[in-house]
Coordinates of C-alpha atoms in Angstrom, one line a residue:
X1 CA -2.6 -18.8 41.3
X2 CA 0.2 -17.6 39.2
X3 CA 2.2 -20.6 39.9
X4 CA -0.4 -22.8 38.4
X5 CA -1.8 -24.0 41.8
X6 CA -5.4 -24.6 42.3
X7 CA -6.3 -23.0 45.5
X8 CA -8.9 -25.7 47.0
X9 CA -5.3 -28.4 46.8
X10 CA -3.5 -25.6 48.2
X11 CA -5.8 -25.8 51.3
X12 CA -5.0 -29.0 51.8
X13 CA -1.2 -28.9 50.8
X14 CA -0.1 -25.4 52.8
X15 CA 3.7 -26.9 53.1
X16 CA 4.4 -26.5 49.1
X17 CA 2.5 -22.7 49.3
X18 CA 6.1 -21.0 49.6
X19 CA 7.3 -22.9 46.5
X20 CA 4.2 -22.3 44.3
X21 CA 4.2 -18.3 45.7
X22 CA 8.0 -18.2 44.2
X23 CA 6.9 -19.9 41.0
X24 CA 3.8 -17.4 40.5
X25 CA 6.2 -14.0 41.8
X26 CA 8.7 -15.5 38.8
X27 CA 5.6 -15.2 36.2
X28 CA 4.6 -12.0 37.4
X29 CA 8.6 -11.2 37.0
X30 CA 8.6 -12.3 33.5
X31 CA 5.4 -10.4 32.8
X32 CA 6.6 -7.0 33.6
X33 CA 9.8 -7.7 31.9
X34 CA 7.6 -8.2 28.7
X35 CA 5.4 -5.5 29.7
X36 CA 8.2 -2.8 29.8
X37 CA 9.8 -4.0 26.5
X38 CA 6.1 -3.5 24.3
X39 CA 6.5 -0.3 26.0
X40 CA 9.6 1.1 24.5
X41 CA 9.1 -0.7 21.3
X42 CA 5.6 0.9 20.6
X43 CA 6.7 4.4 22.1
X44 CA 10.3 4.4 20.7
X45 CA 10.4 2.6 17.5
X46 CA 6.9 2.8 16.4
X47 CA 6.6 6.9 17.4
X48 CA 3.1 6.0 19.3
X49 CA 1.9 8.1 22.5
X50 CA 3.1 7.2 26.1
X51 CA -0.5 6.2 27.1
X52 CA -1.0 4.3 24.4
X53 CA 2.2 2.6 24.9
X54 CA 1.4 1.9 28.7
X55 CA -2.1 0.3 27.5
X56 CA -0.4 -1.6 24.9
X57 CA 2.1 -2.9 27.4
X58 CA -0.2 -4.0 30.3
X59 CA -2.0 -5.9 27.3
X60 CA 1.1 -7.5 26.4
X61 CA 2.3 -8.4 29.9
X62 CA -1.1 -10.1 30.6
X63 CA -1.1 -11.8 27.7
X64 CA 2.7 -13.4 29.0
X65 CA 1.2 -14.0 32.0
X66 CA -1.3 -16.3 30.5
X67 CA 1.0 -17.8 28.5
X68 CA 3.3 -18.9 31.1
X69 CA 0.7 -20.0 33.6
X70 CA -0.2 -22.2 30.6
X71 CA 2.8 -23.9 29.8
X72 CA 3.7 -24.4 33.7
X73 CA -0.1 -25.9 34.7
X74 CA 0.2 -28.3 31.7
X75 CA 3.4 -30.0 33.2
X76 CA 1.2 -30.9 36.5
X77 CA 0.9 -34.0 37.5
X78 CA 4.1 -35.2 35.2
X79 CA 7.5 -35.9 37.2
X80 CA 10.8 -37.7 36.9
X81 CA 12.4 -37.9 33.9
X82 CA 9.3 -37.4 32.0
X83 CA 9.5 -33.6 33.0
X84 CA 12.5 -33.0 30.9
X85 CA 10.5 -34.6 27.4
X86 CA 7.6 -32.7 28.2
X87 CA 9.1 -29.7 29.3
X88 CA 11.1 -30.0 26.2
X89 CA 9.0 -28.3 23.8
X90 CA 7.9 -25.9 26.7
X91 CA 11.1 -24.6 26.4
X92 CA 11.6 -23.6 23.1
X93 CA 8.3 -21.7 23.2
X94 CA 9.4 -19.7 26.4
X95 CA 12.9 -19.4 24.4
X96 CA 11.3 -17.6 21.3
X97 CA 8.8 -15.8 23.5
X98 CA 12.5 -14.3 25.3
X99 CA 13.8 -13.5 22.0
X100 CA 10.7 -11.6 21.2
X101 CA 10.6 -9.6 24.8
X102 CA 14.4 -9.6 24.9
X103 CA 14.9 -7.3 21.6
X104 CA 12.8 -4.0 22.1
X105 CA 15.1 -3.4 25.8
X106 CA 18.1 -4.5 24.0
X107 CA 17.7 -1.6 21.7
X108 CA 16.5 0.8 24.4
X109 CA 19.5 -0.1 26.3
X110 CA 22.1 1.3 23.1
X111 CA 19.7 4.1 22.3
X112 CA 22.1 6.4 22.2
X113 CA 24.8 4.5 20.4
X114 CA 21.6 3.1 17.5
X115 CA 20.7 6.5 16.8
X116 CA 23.9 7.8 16.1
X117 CA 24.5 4.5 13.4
X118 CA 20.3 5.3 11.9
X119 CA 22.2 8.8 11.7
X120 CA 24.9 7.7 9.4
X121 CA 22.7 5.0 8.1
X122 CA 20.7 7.1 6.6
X123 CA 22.9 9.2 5.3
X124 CA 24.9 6.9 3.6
X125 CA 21.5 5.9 2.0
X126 CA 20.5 9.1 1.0
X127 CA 24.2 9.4 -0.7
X128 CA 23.6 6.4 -2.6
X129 CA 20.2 6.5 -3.7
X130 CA 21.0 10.9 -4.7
X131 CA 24.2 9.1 -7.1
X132 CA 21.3 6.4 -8.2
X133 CA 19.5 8.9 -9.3
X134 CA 21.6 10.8 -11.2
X135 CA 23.2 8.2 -13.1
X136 CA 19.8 6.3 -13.4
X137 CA 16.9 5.9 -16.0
X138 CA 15.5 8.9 -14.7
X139 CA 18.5 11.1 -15.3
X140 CA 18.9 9.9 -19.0
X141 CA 15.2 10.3 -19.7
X142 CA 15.5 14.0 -18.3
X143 CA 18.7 14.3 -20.0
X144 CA 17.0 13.8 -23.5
X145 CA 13.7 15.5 -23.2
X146 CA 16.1 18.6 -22.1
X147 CA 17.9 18.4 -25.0
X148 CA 14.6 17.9 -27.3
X149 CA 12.8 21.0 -25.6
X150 CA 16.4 22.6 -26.4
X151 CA 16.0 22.0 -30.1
X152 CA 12.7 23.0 -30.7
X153 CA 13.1 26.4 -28.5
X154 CA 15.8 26.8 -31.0
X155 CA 13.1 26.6 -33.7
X156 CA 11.1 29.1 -31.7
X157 CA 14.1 31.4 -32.0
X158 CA 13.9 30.5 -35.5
X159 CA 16.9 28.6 -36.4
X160 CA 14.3 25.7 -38.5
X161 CA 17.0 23.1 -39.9
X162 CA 16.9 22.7 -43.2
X163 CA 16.3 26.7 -44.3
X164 CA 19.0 27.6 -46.7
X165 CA 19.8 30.1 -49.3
X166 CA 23.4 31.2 -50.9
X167 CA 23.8 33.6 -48.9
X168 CA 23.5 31.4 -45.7
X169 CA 25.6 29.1 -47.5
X170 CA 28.2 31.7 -47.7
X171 CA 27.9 33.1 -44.5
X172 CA 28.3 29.4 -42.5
X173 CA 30.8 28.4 -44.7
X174 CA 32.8 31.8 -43.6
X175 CA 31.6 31.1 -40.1
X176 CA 33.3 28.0 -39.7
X177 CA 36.5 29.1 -41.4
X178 CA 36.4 31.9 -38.9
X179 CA 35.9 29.5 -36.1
X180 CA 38.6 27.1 -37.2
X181 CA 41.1 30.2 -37.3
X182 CA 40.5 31.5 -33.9
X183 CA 40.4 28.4 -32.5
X184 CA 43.6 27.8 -33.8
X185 CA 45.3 31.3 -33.4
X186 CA 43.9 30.8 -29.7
X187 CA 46.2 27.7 -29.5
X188 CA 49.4 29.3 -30.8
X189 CA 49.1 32.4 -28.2
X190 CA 48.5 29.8 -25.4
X191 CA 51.5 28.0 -27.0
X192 CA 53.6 31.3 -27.4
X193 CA 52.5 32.5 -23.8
X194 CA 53.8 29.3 -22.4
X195 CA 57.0 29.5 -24.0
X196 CA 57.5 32.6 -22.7
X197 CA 57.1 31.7 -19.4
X198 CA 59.2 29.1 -19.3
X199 CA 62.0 31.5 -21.4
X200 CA 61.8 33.2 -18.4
X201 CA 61.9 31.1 -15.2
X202 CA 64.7 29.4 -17.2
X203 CA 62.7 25.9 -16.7
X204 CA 64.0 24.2 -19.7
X205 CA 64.4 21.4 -17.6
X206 CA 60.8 20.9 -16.7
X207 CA 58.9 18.4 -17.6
X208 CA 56.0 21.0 -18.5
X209 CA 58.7 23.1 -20.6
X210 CA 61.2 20.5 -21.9
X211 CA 62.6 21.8 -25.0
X212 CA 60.7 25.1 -25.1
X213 CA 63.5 27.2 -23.5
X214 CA 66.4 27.6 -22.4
X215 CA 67.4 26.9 -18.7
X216 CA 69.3 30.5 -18.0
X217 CA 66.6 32.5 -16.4
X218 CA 66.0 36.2 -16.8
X219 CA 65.0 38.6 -19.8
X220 CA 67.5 38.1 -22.0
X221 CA 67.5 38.3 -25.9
X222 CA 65.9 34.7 -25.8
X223 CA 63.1 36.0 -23.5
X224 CA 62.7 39.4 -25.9
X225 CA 62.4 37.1 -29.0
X226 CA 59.7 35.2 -26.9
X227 CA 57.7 38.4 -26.0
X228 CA 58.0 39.0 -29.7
X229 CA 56.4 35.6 -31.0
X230 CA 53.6 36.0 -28.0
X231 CA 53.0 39.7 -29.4
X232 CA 52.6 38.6 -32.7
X233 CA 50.4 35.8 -31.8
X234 CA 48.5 37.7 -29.8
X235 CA 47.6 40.3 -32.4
X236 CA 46.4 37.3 -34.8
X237 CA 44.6 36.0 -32.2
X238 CA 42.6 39.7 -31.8
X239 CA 42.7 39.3 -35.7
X240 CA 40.8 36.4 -35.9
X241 CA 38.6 36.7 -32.9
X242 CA 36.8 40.2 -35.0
X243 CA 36.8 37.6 -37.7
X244 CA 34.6 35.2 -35.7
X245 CA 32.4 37.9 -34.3
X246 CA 32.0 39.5 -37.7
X247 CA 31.4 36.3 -39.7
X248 CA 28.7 35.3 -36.4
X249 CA 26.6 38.6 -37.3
X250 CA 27.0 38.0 -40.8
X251 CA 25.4 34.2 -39.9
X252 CA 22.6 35.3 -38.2
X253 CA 21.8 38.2 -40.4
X254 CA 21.9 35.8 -43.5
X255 CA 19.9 33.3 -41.0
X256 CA 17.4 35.9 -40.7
X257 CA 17.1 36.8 -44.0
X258 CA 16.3 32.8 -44.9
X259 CA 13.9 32.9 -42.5
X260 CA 11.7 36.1 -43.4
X261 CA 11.7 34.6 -47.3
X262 CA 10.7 30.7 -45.7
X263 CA 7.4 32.5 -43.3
X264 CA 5.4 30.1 -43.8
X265 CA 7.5 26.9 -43.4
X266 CA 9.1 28.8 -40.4
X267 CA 5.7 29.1 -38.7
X268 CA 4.8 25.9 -39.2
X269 CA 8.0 24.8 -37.7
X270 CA 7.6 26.9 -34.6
X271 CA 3.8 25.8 -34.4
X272 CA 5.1 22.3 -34.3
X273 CA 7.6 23.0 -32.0
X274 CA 5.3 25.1 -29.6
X275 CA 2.7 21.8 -29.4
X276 CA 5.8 19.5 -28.3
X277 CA 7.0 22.1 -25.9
X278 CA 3.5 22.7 -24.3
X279 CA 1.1 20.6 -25.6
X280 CA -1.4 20.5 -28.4
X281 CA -3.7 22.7 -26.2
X282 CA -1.1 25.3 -26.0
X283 CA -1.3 28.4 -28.1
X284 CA 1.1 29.0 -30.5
X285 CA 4.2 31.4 -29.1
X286 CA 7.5 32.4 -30.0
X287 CA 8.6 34.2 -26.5
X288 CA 10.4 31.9 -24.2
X289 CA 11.2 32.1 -20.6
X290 CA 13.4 30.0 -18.2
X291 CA 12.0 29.5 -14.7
X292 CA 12.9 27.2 -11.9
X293 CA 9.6 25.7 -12.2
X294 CA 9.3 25.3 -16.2
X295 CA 10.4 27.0 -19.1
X296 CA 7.7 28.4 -19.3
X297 CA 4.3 28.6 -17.1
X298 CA 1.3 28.9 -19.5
X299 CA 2.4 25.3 -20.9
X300 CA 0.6 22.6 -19.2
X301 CA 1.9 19.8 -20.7
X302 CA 4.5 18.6 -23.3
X303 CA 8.0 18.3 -23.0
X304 CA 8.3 21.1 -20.3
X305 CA 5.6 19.9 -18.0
X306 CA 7.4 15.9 -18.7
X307 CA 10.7 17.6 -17.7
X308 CA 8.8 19.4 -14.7
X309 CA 8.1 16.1 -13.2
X310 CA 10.6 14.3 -13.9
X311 CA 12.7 16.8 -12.0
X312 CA 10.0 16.6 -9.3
X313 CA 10.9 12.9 -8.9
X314 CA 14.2 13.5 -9.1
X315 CA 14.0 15.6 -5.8
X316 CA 11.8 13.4 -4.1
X317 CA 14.5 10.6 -4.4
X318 CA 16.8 12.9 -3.0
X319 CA 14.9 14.2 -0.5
X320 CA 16.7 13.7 2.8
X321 CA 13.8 13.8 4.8
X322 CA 12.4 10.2 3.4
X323 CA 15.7 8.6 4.7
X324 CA 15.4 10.9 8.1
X325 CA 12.3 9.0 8.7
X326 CA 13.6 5.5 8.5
X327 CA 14.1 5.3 12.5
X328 CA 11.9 2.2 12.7
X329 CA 12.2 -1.2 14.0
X330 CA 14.1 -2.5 11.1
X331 CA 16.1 0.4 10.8
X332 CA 17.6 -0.1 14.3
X333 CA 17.6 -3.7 14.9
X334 CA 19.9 -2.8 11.3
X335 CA 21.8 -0.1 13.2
X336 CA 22.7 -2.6 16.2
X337 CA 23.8 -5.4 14.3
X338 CA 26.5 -3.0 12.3
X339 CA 27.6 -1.8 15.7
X340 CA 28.1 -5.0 16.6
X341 CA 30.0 -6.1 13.7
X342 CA 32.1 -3.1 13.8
X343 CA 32.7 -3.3 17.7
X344 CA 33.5 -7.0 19.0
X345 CA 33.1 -5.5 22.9
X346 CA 29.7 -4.0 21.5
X347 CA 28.5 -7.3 19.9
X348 CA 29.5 -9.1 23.1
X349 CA 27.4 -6.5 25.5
X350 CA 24.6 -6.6 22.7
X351 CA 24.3 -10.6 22.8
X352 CA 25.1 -10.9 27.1
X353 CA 22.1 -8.3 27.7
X354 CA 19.7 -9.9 25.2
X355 CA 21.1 -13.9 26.6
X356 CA 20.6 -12.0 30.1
X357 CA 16.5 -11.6 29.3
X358 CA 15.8 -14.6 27.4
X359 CA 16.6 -16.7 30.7
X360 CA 14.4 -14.8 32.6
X361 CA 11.5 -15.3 30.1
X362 CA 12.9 -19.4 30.2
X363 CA 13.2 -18.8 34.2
X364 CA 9.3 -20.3 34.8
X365 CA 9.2 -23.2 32.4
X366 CA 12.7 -24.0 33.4
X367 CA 12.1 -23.8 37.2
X368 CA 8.6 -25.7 37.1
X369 CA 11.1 -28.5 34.6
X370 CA 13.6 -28.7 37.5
X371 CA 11.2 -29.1 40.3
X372 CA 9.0 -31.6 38.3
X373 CA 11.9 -33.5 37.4
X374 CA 12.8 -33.7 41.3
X375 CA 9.6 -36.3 42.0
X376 CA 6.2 -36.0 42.8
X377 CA 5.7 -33.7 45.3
X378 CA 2.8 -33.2 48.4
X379 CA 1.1 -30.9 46.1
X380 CA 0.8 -33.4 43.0
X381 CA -0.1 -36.2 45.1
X382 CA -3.1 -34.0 46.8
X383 CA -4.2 -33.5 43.7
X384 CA -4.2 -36.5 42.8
X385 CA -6.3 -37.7 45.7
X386 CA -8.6 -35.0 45.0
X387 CA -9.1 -35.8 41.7
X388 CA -9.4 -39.4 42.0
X389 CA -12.3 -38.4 45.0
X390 CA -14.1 -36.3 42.4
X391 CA -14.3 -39.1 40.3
X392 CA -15.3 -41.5 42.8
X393 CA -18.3 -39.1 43.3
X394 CA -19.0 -38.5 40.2
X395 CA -19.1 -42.6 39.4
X396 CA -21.3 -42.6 42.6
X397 CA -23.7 -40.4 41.3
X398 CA -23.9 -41.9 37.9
X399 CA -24.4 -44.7 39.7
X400 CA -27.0 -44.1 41.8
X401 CA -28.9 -42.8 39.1
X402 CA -28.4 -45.1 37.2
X403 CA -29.9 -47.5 39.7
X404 CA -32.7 -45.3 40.4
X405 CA -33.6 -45.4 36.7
X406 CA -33.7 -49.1 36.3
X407 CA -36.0 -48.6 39.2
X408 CA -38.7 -46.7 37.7
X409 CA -38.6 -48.6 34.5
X410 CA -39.3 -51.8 36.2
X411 CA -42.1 -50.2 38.3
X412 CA -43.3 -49.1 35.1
X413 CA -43.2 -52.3 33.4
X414 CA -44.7 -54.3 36.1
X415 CA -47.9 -51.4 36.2
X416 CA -48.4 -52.2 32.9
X417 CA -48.3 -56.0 33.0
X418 CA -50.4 -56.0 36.3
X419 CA -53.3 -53.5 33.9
X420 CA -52.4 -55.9 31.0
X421 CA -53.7 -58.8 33.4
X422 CA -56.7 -57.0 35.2
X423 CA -57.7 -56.0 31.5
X424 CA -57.9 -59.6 30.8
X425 CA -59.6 -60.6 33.4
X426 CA -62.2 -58.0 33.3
X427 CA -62.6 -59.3 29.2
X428 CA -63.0 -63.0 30.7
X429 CA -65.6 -61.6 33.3
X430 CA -67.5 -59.9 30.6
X431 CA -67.2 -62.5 28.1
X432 CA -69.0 -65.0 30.5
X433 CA -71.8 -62.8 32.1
X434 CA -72.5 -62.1 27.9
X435 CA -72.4 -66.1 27.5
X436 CA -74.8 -66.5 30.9
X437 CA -77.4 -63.8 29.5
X438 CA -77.0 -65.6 26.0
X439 CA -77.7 -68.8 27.3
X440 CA -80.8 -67.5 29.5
X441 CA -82.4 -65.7 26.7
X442 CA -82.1 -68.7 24.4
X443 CA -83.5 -71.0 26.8
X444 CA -86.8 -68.6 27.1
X445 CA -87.1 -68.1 23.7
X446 CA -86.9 -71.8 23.4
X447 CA -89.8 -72.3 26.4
X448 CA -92.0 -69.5 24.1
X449 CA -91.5 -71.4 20.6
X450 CA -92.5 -74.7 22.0
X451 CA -95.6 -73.6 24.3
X452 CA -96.8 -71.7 20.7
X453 CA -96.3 -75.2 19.0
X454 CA -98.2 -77.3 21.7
X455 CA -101.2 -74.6 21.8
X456 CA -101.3 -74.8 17.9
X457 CA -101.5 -78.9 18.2
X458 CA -104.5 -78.7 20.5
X459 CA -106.3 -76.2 18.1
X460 CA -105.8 -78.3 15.1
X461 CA -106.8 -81.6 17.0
X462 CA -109.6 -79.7 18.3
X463 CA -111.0 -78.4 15.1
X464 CA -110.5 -81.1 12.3
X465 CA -108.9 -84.4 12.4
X466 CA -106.5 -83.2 9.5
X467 CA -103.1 -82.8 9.5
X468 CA -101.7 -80.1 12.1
X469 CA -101.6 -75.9 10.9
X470 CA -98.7 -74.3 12.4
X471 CA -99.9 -70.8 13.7
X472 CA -96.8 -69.2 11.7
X473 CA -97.2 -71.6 8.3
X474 CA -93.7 -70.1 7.0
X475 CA -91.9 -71.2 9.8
X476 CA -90.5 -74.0 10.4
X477 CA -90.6 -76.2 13.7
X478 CA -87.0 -76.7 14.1
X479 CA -86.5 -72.8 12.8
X480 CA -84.6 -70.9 15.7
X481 CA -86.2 -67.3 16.2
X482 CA -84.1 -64.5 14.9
X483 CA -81.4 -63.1 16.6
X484 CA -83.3 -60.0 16.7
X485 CA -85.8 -61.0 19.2
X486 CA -83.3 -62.4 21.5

């Protein structure tokens, strides 16, 4: 049944049972070939449960099954060279059905190899989306709302842009003077130091100390002059380094001072700068913190609670798990085909073991082609015979009832013209016993009328010799009687 053969022909065709039993053990074949690749597709690349990949594949395989039964029992009764147009497009069906079936075992068969590549795969992914990230529109909007809740703690600190007085004139102006000079005495000691160095290892000839020393080595009175410079360097260095720090305190205490007489315009500031930080909801507060979280935890939105989540997205774009969990489908079919571009021998295996499946999902179309193509066989011809005998019967029986039909109308008809005629004749019966009656009624009434007209003569004869009185004067004598009395 497999094979496409109807078991009553089979009865009658027992020498082509062998052929047909290979044909339907072919479609089982194919079947469980399917079967076991849904299997390892549903349990392997879609994660699902072994029974429910065993149900899934018996599903699949029957479902094969049909469909190959179907394309090989539409080719019967076609033979010759015919075959090959018809089995044409039966082909290309099995072939994409093979493609289908042959791709979950082909990537079952290089498990090993596929998860090794989804391995690196993914971490090559991972890589490049983490360097996406930070160079991306996500970075740069973090980036500034970072440096915009840097600012305004600033404010909170109490350094408000735009508070001046003299004295914080005075002081920044010394400030940057001091900075300059250290800065700048920090760059001859460096300078000095290097010299010295090179004064010493006698590396005149260096590229790094070309024309800073000498190229005699040792501690001579070049080297002592050297120390001397770097000395003196080094105590204007130390010189202007308390200069820095003392011109610093001198800024922030003059900073301080501008604040405490600008209160109000300072605590406006900070007001202003606490609603940006946290929020408008957020009372007002000059303590900061700096957690992992947030700045600080009270606020609950604002430019901390935008930087919160934007750092929060930021670490679900580089979370490696999300690209640990791309082992689907795609992912290895992905996997395989960079294995076999990297790997000609791999490529080759790859395409011979998928080519090695497709032809045994083509195997049943392709074998019913070759035998159909080979002539009609007993089998087709049996059929044949059998079918042409149901039709026979079949006509028979339409024709015989056919005939019986025509049958029973004509009785009917002929029923009704015999009534039709008795009707009549029983109308022609009636019509002349009404005529007879008529006739006999008339001639008594007649008899009646004319023995009352003689009997009327004699009495008027009798009587008087005038003229004769009718017994009924408003009659008439040729007046018929009514048709009453008759």
């Amino acid at each position: 049944m497999l094979g496409g053969a109807d078991l009553r022909v089979l009865e009658r065709a027992r020498s082509e049972k062998n052929g047909l039993v290979s044909l339907g053990l072919v479609v089982l074949s194919t079947a469980t070939v399917a079967a076991i690749s849904m299997f390892f597709a549903v349990a392997n690349a879609m994660g699902q449960p072994w029974p429910v990949a065993i149900v899934i594949g018996l599903v699949w395989g029957a479902i094969i099954v049909a469909l190959d039964r179907l394309l090989i029992k539409s080719m019967q009764g076609i033979y010759g060279v015919q075959a090959l147009w018809f089995g044409l497009p039966r082909l290309l069906m099995a072939l994409v059905i093979g493609v289908v079936v042959s791709i979950p075992i082909t990537l079952q068969i290089f498990d090993r190899e596929i998860e090794m590549q989804v391995h690196v795969d993914n971490v090559a992914a991972a890589a490049a989306a983490s360097d996406e990230v930070e160079s991306g529109p996500v970075a740069q909007q973090l980036k500034s709302v970072e440096e915009e809740i840097a600012a305004n703690e600033a404010i909170l600190r109490g350094d408000v842009q735009g508070l001046t007085s003299p004295e914080l004139q005075t002081a920044q102006l010394e400030f940057d003077e001091a900075t300059t000079a250290s800065e700048a005495a920090d760059a001859a000691k460096t300078e000095t130091y290097k010299v010295m160095v090179c004064e010493k290892e006698g590396a005149g000839s260096n590229a790094e100390c070309d024309g800073l020393a000498s190229q005699t080595a040792g501690e001579g009175p070049l080297y002592e002059a050297r120390v001397r410079e770097y000395q003196d360097a080094l105590g204007k260095a130390d010189a202007a380094a308390d200069r820095l720090a003392t011109a610093r305190v001198a800024l922030e205490t003059a900073r301080t001072n501008a604040v405490s007489s600008n209160a109000e315009i300072v605590e406006e500031a900070q007001l202003e700068a606490q609603n940006l930080l946290c929020g408008p909801s957020a009372a007002a507060s000059t303590e900061t913190t700096s957690e992992a979280a947030g700045i600080d935890p009270e606020c609950v939105g604002g430019l901390r609670a935008e930087a919160v989540n934007l750092r929060q997205q930021m670490a679900r774009a580089q979370d490696p798990t999300t690209f640990e969990e791309n082992t689907g489908m795609l992912a290895r079919l992905q996997a395989l085909h960079e294995l076999s571009a990297q790997n000609p021998l791999s490529g080759t295996a790859h395409i011979a073991i998928a080519l090695l499946f497709i032809i045994i999902e083509l195997m049943p179309v392709t074998v019913k082609t070759l035998l159909a193509f080979r002539g009609e066989s007993q089998y087709d011809r049996i059929a044949l015979r059998l079918q042409e005998d149901e039709l026979n019967e079949l006509e028979t029986e339409v024709d015989t009832g056919q005939v019986q039909r025509e049958r029973e109308m004509r009785k009917r008809e002929e029923v009704r013209e015999d009534m039709l005629q008795r009707e009549i004749a029983l109308g022609k019966t009636a019509n002349a016993h009404v005529a007879e009656q008529m006739q006999s009624i008339l001639a008594a009434s007649l008899d009646r009328w004319s023995a009352d007209v003689q009997e009327t003569l004699e009495r008027n004869r009798a009587t008087s010799g005038t003229e004769p009185q009718f017994a009924n004067a408003s009659r008439r004598p040729y007046d018929l009687p009514p048709e009453e009395s008759l």
